[in-house]
Every structure is written in structure tokens, then in C-alpha cells.
Amino acid sequence: MTSPPIQRIPYSAPRDSFINALKKDGCVIVQDFTTLEALEQARQEVEPWLSQENNGSEVGALNGGTRTCTRLVGRSQTVREKFFSDPLYQNMAEEFLAIETTNWYNEEPSTNTTHPLLSISITMDIRPGAKAQKLHRDDKNHHARHAPVKAYHRNRDMLLGLFVPGCDSTRAIGATRVVPSSHLWGDERPDFGPDLDKGVVDAELKAGEAFLMLGSLYHGGGEFFQETGNRMVHIMFMCSGIYRQEEISYLSYPIEDVKNYSKLVQQRLGWKQSEPNLGWVDLVSPEALLV
């Protein structure tokens, strides 16, 4: 079974190009997403956290050999303002994760939208010796269930990920392996073949490119085959506003820091009530605490 290559689309392309690619394949590569200068600045900002002792995570899908910087949006201004806040990523999150419903008060309609939240932000720095992750779906943490479909429909997904590599990401240094179109599958046991050769492709990226992926797509970090070097990637996932965030933002980001973030970032961290009445404090939107 031969899988089609991952679509590569220039950042300047119409937004519908990215929407259609995500609906069809569950993922897309964004060309010209950022600059080498911004990547270097982000590297300098996360390096102190990556260099801490005993930083070689073996948690969840991490198999060791991976250094991490958690609380990334707070620890890297570049990631927060240039990568996470990027209009394309935010547009795609609204397209795939925002939920609009109409409810009735007697005979009066009330239509409200819940907007996406930041679920997790983390830098992973993969080193020699890191083994390949098992192919998995990231929405497993939300106990997501999937009915098999032939065509994508709105609000099928609850997560949208953004991967920004800090260097050229190739198979030799563990580029993420993905299964295009697996976001349309159901929950039956997948058959990837004895050598994981059925539909699995390497998401090889150039520095400056980014990778967008729906949370229902089967994927997994590849094995780091080289004896030297590293592969740094900044990862952010947003979730629909009605779901619990993977990273507890209220404990991760001090309120005095949050007061200095942009309104967009404040809202994505959950410091704004989801209408009509979800996420309040003392019956008012929590943004009142940021004044």
C-alpha cells in the first residue's frame, strides 16, 4: 500500500488550501512558516531548560533520549508571539476546533461559539539513542472515539497540532512518521504491516517549515539513527474550548506573567469565559482577574 506524499503548501497560499489538505490527509506541511533567525532565537530561549540535569524524559509516548522544555509558551517569547500566535495556525484552529451551537430560551434563540484553548506546548530535543514511538493518536488523552468516514465533517476533531522544527528534520534523525488520511479511520485495530510499511511516511521538514496535524491522525516520532546531533522541535496543540487541557495552564503560567501576554494568548490559555457560561470565576469571566 503506497501512501500519497504529504502536501507542501506555501504560507502565502489561500487558507482554503490548508483547510482542504487537513480535511483530506489530516496533515499538511507549511512552507516559509518562519525564519532561521526566529528559530535561533527560540533555541536560545529554551536551551536553559533543555540543559537541566536529569532531563531525559520517559513519559507517555516518550522513550527516553528526549530532552524537554515544558510550559513552552511562557518560557519562549518567540514561540509564544511568532509560532503559537501565527495567524495561519490560529485560523486553522478556529476552523477545525471552534464549536457553534444554538440553544433556546422559550422561543428566543441564543447562538454561542466556544473558541480553542492551548492544550499543551513543549519543546522536544531528540538525541542519539532515541527509539521510534509507537504509532498513536494524540486525542487518546481525551478518550476520543471515531466513527469511520469517507469524507471529513466539521467538529470531528478536538485537537490541532503545530510542529516547528529547529533544524532540517530527516528520517535519519527521527522525523515524525505519519499515516495520511488515518484521521478518517474508526477505532478498529489498525494494520500497519509487519514492518510498518502500510501507508506510513516520514514528515521530513526543512528548517523554516512547519507541520500541522489533526489530533486523530496516527503518527509517531521516528528513531534517531545518527550517532551525533539532535532534532529540536517546538510543539503546540490546541483543543476545543469545552475540553480539559493536557497542560494545566492556570498552574503552569503565573498570573503576573499572563497579564503581560497578548489578549489572544490570554484567551487561549483559558482566561476568558467560553460562552454562554463555561469557565467563570465568581460569575464573571476570569479575564477580570487580569486587570
Short mmCIF file of C-alpha atoms in Angstrom, two decimals:
data_model
loop_
_atom_site.label_atom_id
_atom_site.label_comp_id
_atom_site.label_asym_id
_atom_site.label_seq_id
_atom_site.Cartn_x
_atom_site.Cartn_y
_atom_site.Cartn_z
CA MET A 1 0.00 0.00 0.00
CA THR A 2 1.55 3.26 -1.15
CA SER A 3 0.59 6.39 0.71
CA PRO A 4 0.48 9.77 -1.06
CA PRO A 5 3.16 12.28 -0.06
CA ILE A 6 2.28 14.93 2.49
CA GLN A 7 1.11 18.09 0.75
CA ARG A 8 3.57 21.03 0.87
CA ILE A 9 1.84 24.38 0.60
CA PRO A 10 3.41 27.86 0.66
CA TYR A 11 2.39 30.02 3.60
CA SER A 12 1.06 32.65 1.18
CA ALA A 13 -1.43 30.22 -0.41
CA PRO A 14 -5.17 30.74 0.13
CA ARG A 15 -6.36 29.49 3.52
CA ASP A 16 -8.72 27.06 1.80
CA SER A 17 -5.68 25.17 0.51
CA PHE A 18 -4.67 24.29 4.07
CA ILE A 19 -8.24 23.52 5.13
CA ASN A 20 -8.70 21.13 2.22
CA ALA A 21 -5.36 19.41 2.87
CA LEU A 22 -6.20 18.87 6.54
CA LYS A 23 -9.63 17.53 5.67
CA LYS A 24 -8.19 15.15 3.06
CA ASP A 25 -4.94 13.98 4.68
CA GLY A 26 -5.19 15.06 8.32
CA CYS A 27 -1.88 16.92 7.97
CA VAL A 28 -0.02 19.44 5.85
CA ILE A 29 3.47 20.96 5.60
CA VAL A 30 3.60 24.77 5.62
CA GLN A 31 6.46 26.25 3.61
CA ASP A 32 8.07 29.55 4.67
CA PHE A 33 6.38 29.46 8.08
CA THR A 34 9.25 31.19 9.91
CA THR A 35 12.85 32.35 9.57
CA LEU A 36 16.18 30.90 10.60
CA GLU A 37 16.70 33.93 12.83
CA ALA A 38 13.48 33.23 14.72
CA LEU A 39 14.43 29.57 15.11
CA GLU A 40 17.79 30.55 16.57
CA GLN A 41 16.14 32.97 19.00
CA ALA A 42 13.72 30.26 20.12
CA ARG A 43 16.62 27.84 20.59
CA GLN A 44 18.42 30.28 22.86
CA GLU A 45 15.26 30.79 24.92
CA VAL A 46 14.62 27.09 25.56
CA GLU A 47 18.24 25.95 25.91
CA PRO A 48 18.48 26.67 29.68
CA TRP A 49 15.51 24.38 30.31
CA LEU A 50 16.78 21.64 27.99
CA SER A 51 20.16 21.70 29.72
CA GLN A 52 18.85 20.97 33.19
CA GLU A 53 20.14 17.80 34.83
CA ASN A 54 18.05 14.64 34.67
CA ASN A 55 16.22 15.96 31.63
CA GLY A 56 15.77 12.80 29.56
CA SER A 57 12.06 12.14 29.55
CA GLU A 58 10.47 8.71 29.62
CA VAL A 59 6.85 9.77 29.97
CA GLY A 60 3.85 8.64 27.95
CA ALA A 61 4.97 8.17 24.35
CA LEU A 62 8.50 9.44 25.09
CA ASN A 63 11.01 6.61 25.11
CA GLY A 64 13.98 8.36 26.69
CA GLY A 65 16.78 10.15 24.86
CA THR A 66 14.49 13.18 24.59
CA ARG A 67 15.11 16.41 26.49
CA THR A 68 12.08 18.62 27.03
CA CYS A 69 11.10 22.19 27.81
CA THR A 70 7.56 22.25 29.18
CA ARG A 71 5.50 25.40 29.81
CA LEU A 72 6.89 26.47 26.45
CA VAL A 73 4.54 29.38 25.72
CA GLY A 74 5.69 31.04 28.94
CA ARG A 75 9.39 30.24 28.59
CA SER A 76 9.91 31.31 24.98
CA GLN A 77 8.68 34.71 23.86
CA THR A 78 9.49 33.77 20.26
CA VAL A 79 7.38 30.62 20.39
CA ARG A 80 4.55 32.47 22.09
CA GLU A 81 4.42 35.53 19.83
CA LYS A 82 5.65 34.20 16.48
CA PHE A 83 4.81 30.50 16.31
CA PHE A 84 1.80 29.95 18.56
CA SER A 85 0.20 33.32 17.73
CA ASP A 86 0.77 32.89 14.00
CA PRO A 87 -2.41 33.86 12.10
CA LEU A 88 -2.43 30.72 9.94
CA TYR A 89 -2.31 28.38 12.94
CA GLN A 90 -4.94 30.41 14.75
CA ASN A 91 -7.16 30.46 11.65
CA MET A 92 -6.92 26.69 11.28
CA ALA A 93 -7.68 26.20 14.97
CA GLU A 94 -10.84 28.28 14.65
CA GLU A 95 -11.83 26.38 11.51
CA PHE A 96 -11.40 22.91 12.99
CA LEU A 97 -11.89 23.37 16.74
CA ALA A 98 -14.38 26.20 17.34
CA ILE A 99 -17.87 24.91 18.13
CA GLU A 100 -21.04 26.91 17.48
CA THR A 101 -24.43 25.91 18.85
CA THR A 102 -27.87 27.45 19.10
CA ASN A 103 -29.99 26.97 22.20
CA TRP A 104 -33.46 28.20 23.07
CA TYR A 105 -34.80 30.33 25.90
CA ASN A 106 -38.51 29.81 25.45
CA GLU A 107 -38.83 30.78 21.79
CA GLU A 108 -35.76 33.01 21.67
CA PRO A 109 -32.62 31.57 20.02
CA SER A 110 -29.18 32.08 21.56
CA THR A 111 -26.18 31.23 19.39
CA ASN A 112 -22.76 30.96 21.02
CA THR A 113 -19.25 29.91 19.97
CA THR A 114 -16.63 28.25 22.13
CA HIS A 115 -13.13 29.06 20.91
CA PRO A 116 -9.98 26.88 21.06
CA LEU A 117 -7.66 26.66 24.05
CA LEU A 118 -3.97 25.89 24.27
CA SER A 119 -3.81 22.27 25.42
CA ILE A 120 -0.04 21.78 25.58
CA SER A 121 3.17 23.49 24.48
CA ILE A 122 6.51 21.72 24.74
CA THR A 123 9.92 21.62 23.07
CA MET A 124 11.29 18.14 22.44
CA ASP A 125 15.01 17.77 21.75
CA ILE A 126 15.63 14.27 20.45
CA ARG A 127 19.14 12.85 20.85
CA PRO A 128 21.06 9.78 19.62
CA GLY A 129 19.65 6.57 21.05
CA ALA A 130 16.03 7.68 20.98
CA LYS A 131 13.82 4.86 19.72
CA ALA A 132 10.81 5.26 17.49
CA GLN A 133 7.50 5.96 19.14
CA LYS A 134 4.64 3.58 18.58
CA LEU A 135 2.12 4.96 16.11
CA HIS A 136 -0.71 6.59 18.05
CA ARG A 137 -3.38 9.28 18.06
CA ASP A 138 -2.84 12.28 20.35
CA ASP A 139 -6.55 12.62 21.13
CA LYS A 140 -6.25 9.40 23.14
CA ASN A 141 -5.80 11.60 26.21
CA HIS A 142 -9.36 12.84 25.72
CA HIS A 143 -10.68 9.29 25.24
CA ALA A 144 -11.83 10.34 21.77
CA ARG A 145 -13.95 7.89 19.79
CA HIS A 146 -14.00 7.87 16.00
CA ALA A 147 -16.54 6.55 13.55
CA PRO A 148 -15.02 5.66 10.16
CA VAL A 149 -15.96 8.16 7.47
CA LYS A 150 -15.19 8.66 3.80
CA ALA A 151 -15.36 12.45 3.94
CA TYR A 152 -14.39 14.82 6.74
CA HIS A 153 -17.12 16.66 8.64
CA ARG A 154 -16.99 19.69 10.93
CA ASN A 155 -16.06 19.19 14.58
CA ARG A 156 -14.79 15.65 14.03
CA ASP A 157 -11.54 16.61 15.77
CA MET A 158 -10.82 18.10 19.17
CA LEU A 159 -7.08 18.77 18.69
CA LEU A 160 -4.89 20.59 16.17
CA GLY A 161 -1.11 20.41 16.45
CA LEU A 162 1.65 22.69 15.21
CA PHE A 163 5.22 21.34 14.90
CA VAL A 164 8.04 23.82 14.24
CA PRO A 165 11.42 22.08 13.83
CA GLY A 166 14.55 23.93 14.84
CA CYS A 167 16.61 22.28 12.09
CA ASP A 168 16.19 20.21 8.94
CA SER A 169 14.21 17.19 10.08
CA THR A 170 15.04 13.99 8.20
CA ARG A 171 14.38 10.30 8.63
CA ALA A 172 17.97 9.81 9.83
CA ILE A 173 17.34 11.97 12.89
CA GLY A 174 13.85 10.74 13.68
CA ALA A 175 11.45 12.77 11.56
CA THR A 176 7.88 12.20 12.66
CA ARG A 177 6.21 9.30 10.88
CA VAL A 178 2.58 9.86 9.89
CA VAL A 179 -0.22 7.94 8.20
CA PRO A 180 -2.02 10.38 5.88
CA SER A 181 -5.81 10.01 5.87
CA SER A 182 -5.81 7.87 9.03
CA HIS A 183 -7.83 10.68 10.68
CA LEU A 184 -10.81 9.27 8.77
CA TRP A 185 -10.45 5.81 10.30
CA GLY A 186 -12.57 4.37 13.05
CA ASP A 187 -11.40 2.80 16.29
CA GLU A 188 -10.80 -0.69 14.98
CA ARG A 189 -7.31 -2.13 15.29
CA PRO A 190 -5.13 -0.62 12.52
CA ASP A 191 -2.96 -2.80 10.30
CA PHE A 192 0.34 -1.06 9.58
CA GLY A 193 2.05 -4.24 8.36
CA PRO A 194 4.90 -6.19 9.98
CA ASP A 195 7.44 -3.52 9.04
CA LEU A 196 5.14 -0.52 9.48
CA ASP A 197 5.15 -0.10 5.73
CA LYS A 198 1.43 0.29 5.03
CA GLY A 199 0.75 3.96 4.49
CA VAL A 200 3.43 5.26 6.85
CA VAL A 201 5.50 8.19 5.54
CA ASP A 202 8.21 10.41 7.03
CA ALA A 203 7.28 14.04 7.57
CA GLU A 204 10.67 15.42 6.58
CA LEU A 205 10.85 19.18 7.04
CA LYS A 206 13.24 21.95 6.18
CA ALA A 207 14.17 24.48 8.84
CA GLY A 208 11.64 27.28 8.46
CA GLU A 209 8.79 24.94 7.55
CA ALA A 210 6.03 23.81 9.93
CA PHE A 211 3.73 20.82 10.18
CA LEU A 212 0.03 20.97 11.00
CA MET A 213 -1.73 17.81 12.16
CA LEU A 214 -5.16 16.85 13.44
CA GLY A 215 -5.29 15.02 16.76
CA SER A 216 -6.94 11.94 15.23
CA LEU A 217 -4.05 11.27 12.83
CA TYR A 218 -1.86 8.23 13.52
CA HIS A 219 1.75 9.33 13.92
CA GLY A 220 4.89 8.76 15.98
CA GLY A 221 8.38 10.16 16.31
CA GLY A 222 10.96 8.22 14.32
CA GLU A 223 14.10 6.52 15.55
CA PHE A 224 17.25 8.66 15.82
CA PHE A 225 19.71 6.65 13.70
CA GLN A 226 22.72 9.01 13.71
CA GLU A 227 25.37 8.73 16.39
CA THR A 228 25.65 12.51 16.84
CA GLY A 229 23.45 15.57 16.58
CA ASN A 230 19.95 16.33 17.76
CA ARG A 231 16.48 17.22 16.48
CA MET A 232 14.72 20.06 18.25
CA VAL A 233 11.02 20.63 17.58
CA HIS A 234 8.62 23.08 19.19
CA ILE A 235 5.18 21.50 19.57
CA MET A 236 1.85 23.13 20.36
CA PHE A 237 -1.62 21.59 20.44
CA MET A 238 -4.88 23.45 20.80
CA CYS A 239 -8.11 21.79 21.87
CA SER A 240 -11.76 22.73 21.54
CA GLY A 241 -12.83 25.05 24.35
CA ILE A 242 -15.10 22.56 26.10
CA TYR A 243 -12.32 20.04 26.80
CA ARG A 244 -9.84 19.72 29.63
CA GLN A 245 -6.36 20.98 28.66
CA GLU A 246 -3.49 18.49 28.79
CA GLU A 247 -1.21 21.07 30.45
CA ILE A 248 -2.86 22.79 33.42
CA SER A 249 -2.35 26.36 32.28
CA TYR A 250 -3.53 28.02 35.50
CA LEU A 251 -0.77 26.25 37.43
CA SER A 252 1.87 26.50 34.69
CA TYR A 253 1.75 30.24 33.92
CA PRO A 254 1.80 32.72 36.85
CA ILE A 255 -0.93 35.32 36.65
CA GLU A 256 1.59 38.17 36.82
CA ASP A 257 3.22 36.80 33.66
CA VAL A 258 -0.11 36.22 31.94
CA LYS A 259 -1.04 39.89 32.49
CA ASN A 260 1.78 40.79 30.06
CA TYR A 261 0.73 38.36 27.32
CA SER A 262 -1.35 39.42 24.34
CA LYS A 263 -5.14 39.19 24.57
CA LEU A 264 -5.03 36.28 22.13
CA VAL A 265 -2.63 34.25 24.29
CA GLN A 266 -4.57 35.10 27.45
CA GLN A 267 -7.76 33.82 25.87
CA ARG A 268 -6.12 30.68 24.51
CA LEU A 269 -4.81 29.88 27.99
CA GLY A 270 -8.39 29.98 29.27
CA TRP A 271 -8.54 33.45 30.82
CA LYS A 272 -11.81 34.18 29.07
CA GLN A 273 -15.18 32.58 29.68
CA SER A 274 -16.48 30.27 26.96
CA GLU A 275 -19.96 31.50 26.19
CA PRO A 276 -22.54 31.09 27.39
CA ASN A 277 -21.42 30.05 30.90
CA LEU A 278 -18.29 27.89 30.94
CA GLY A 279 -15.15 28.77 32.88
CA TRP A 280 -16.23 31.66 35.10
CA VAL A 281 -14.94 32.88 38.48
CA ASP A 282 -17.47 34.43 40.86
CA LEU A 283 -19.93 34.51 37.96
CA VAL A 284 -17.70 36.68 35.73
CA SER A 285 -15.18 35.88 33.02
CA PRO A 286 -11.71 35.23 34.55
CA GLU A 287 -10.17 37.97 32.42
CA ALA A 288 -11.44 40.32 35.13
CA LEU A 289 -8.63 38.96 37.31
CA LEU A 290 -6.02 40.21 34.83
CA VAL A 291 -6.87 43.87 35.27
#
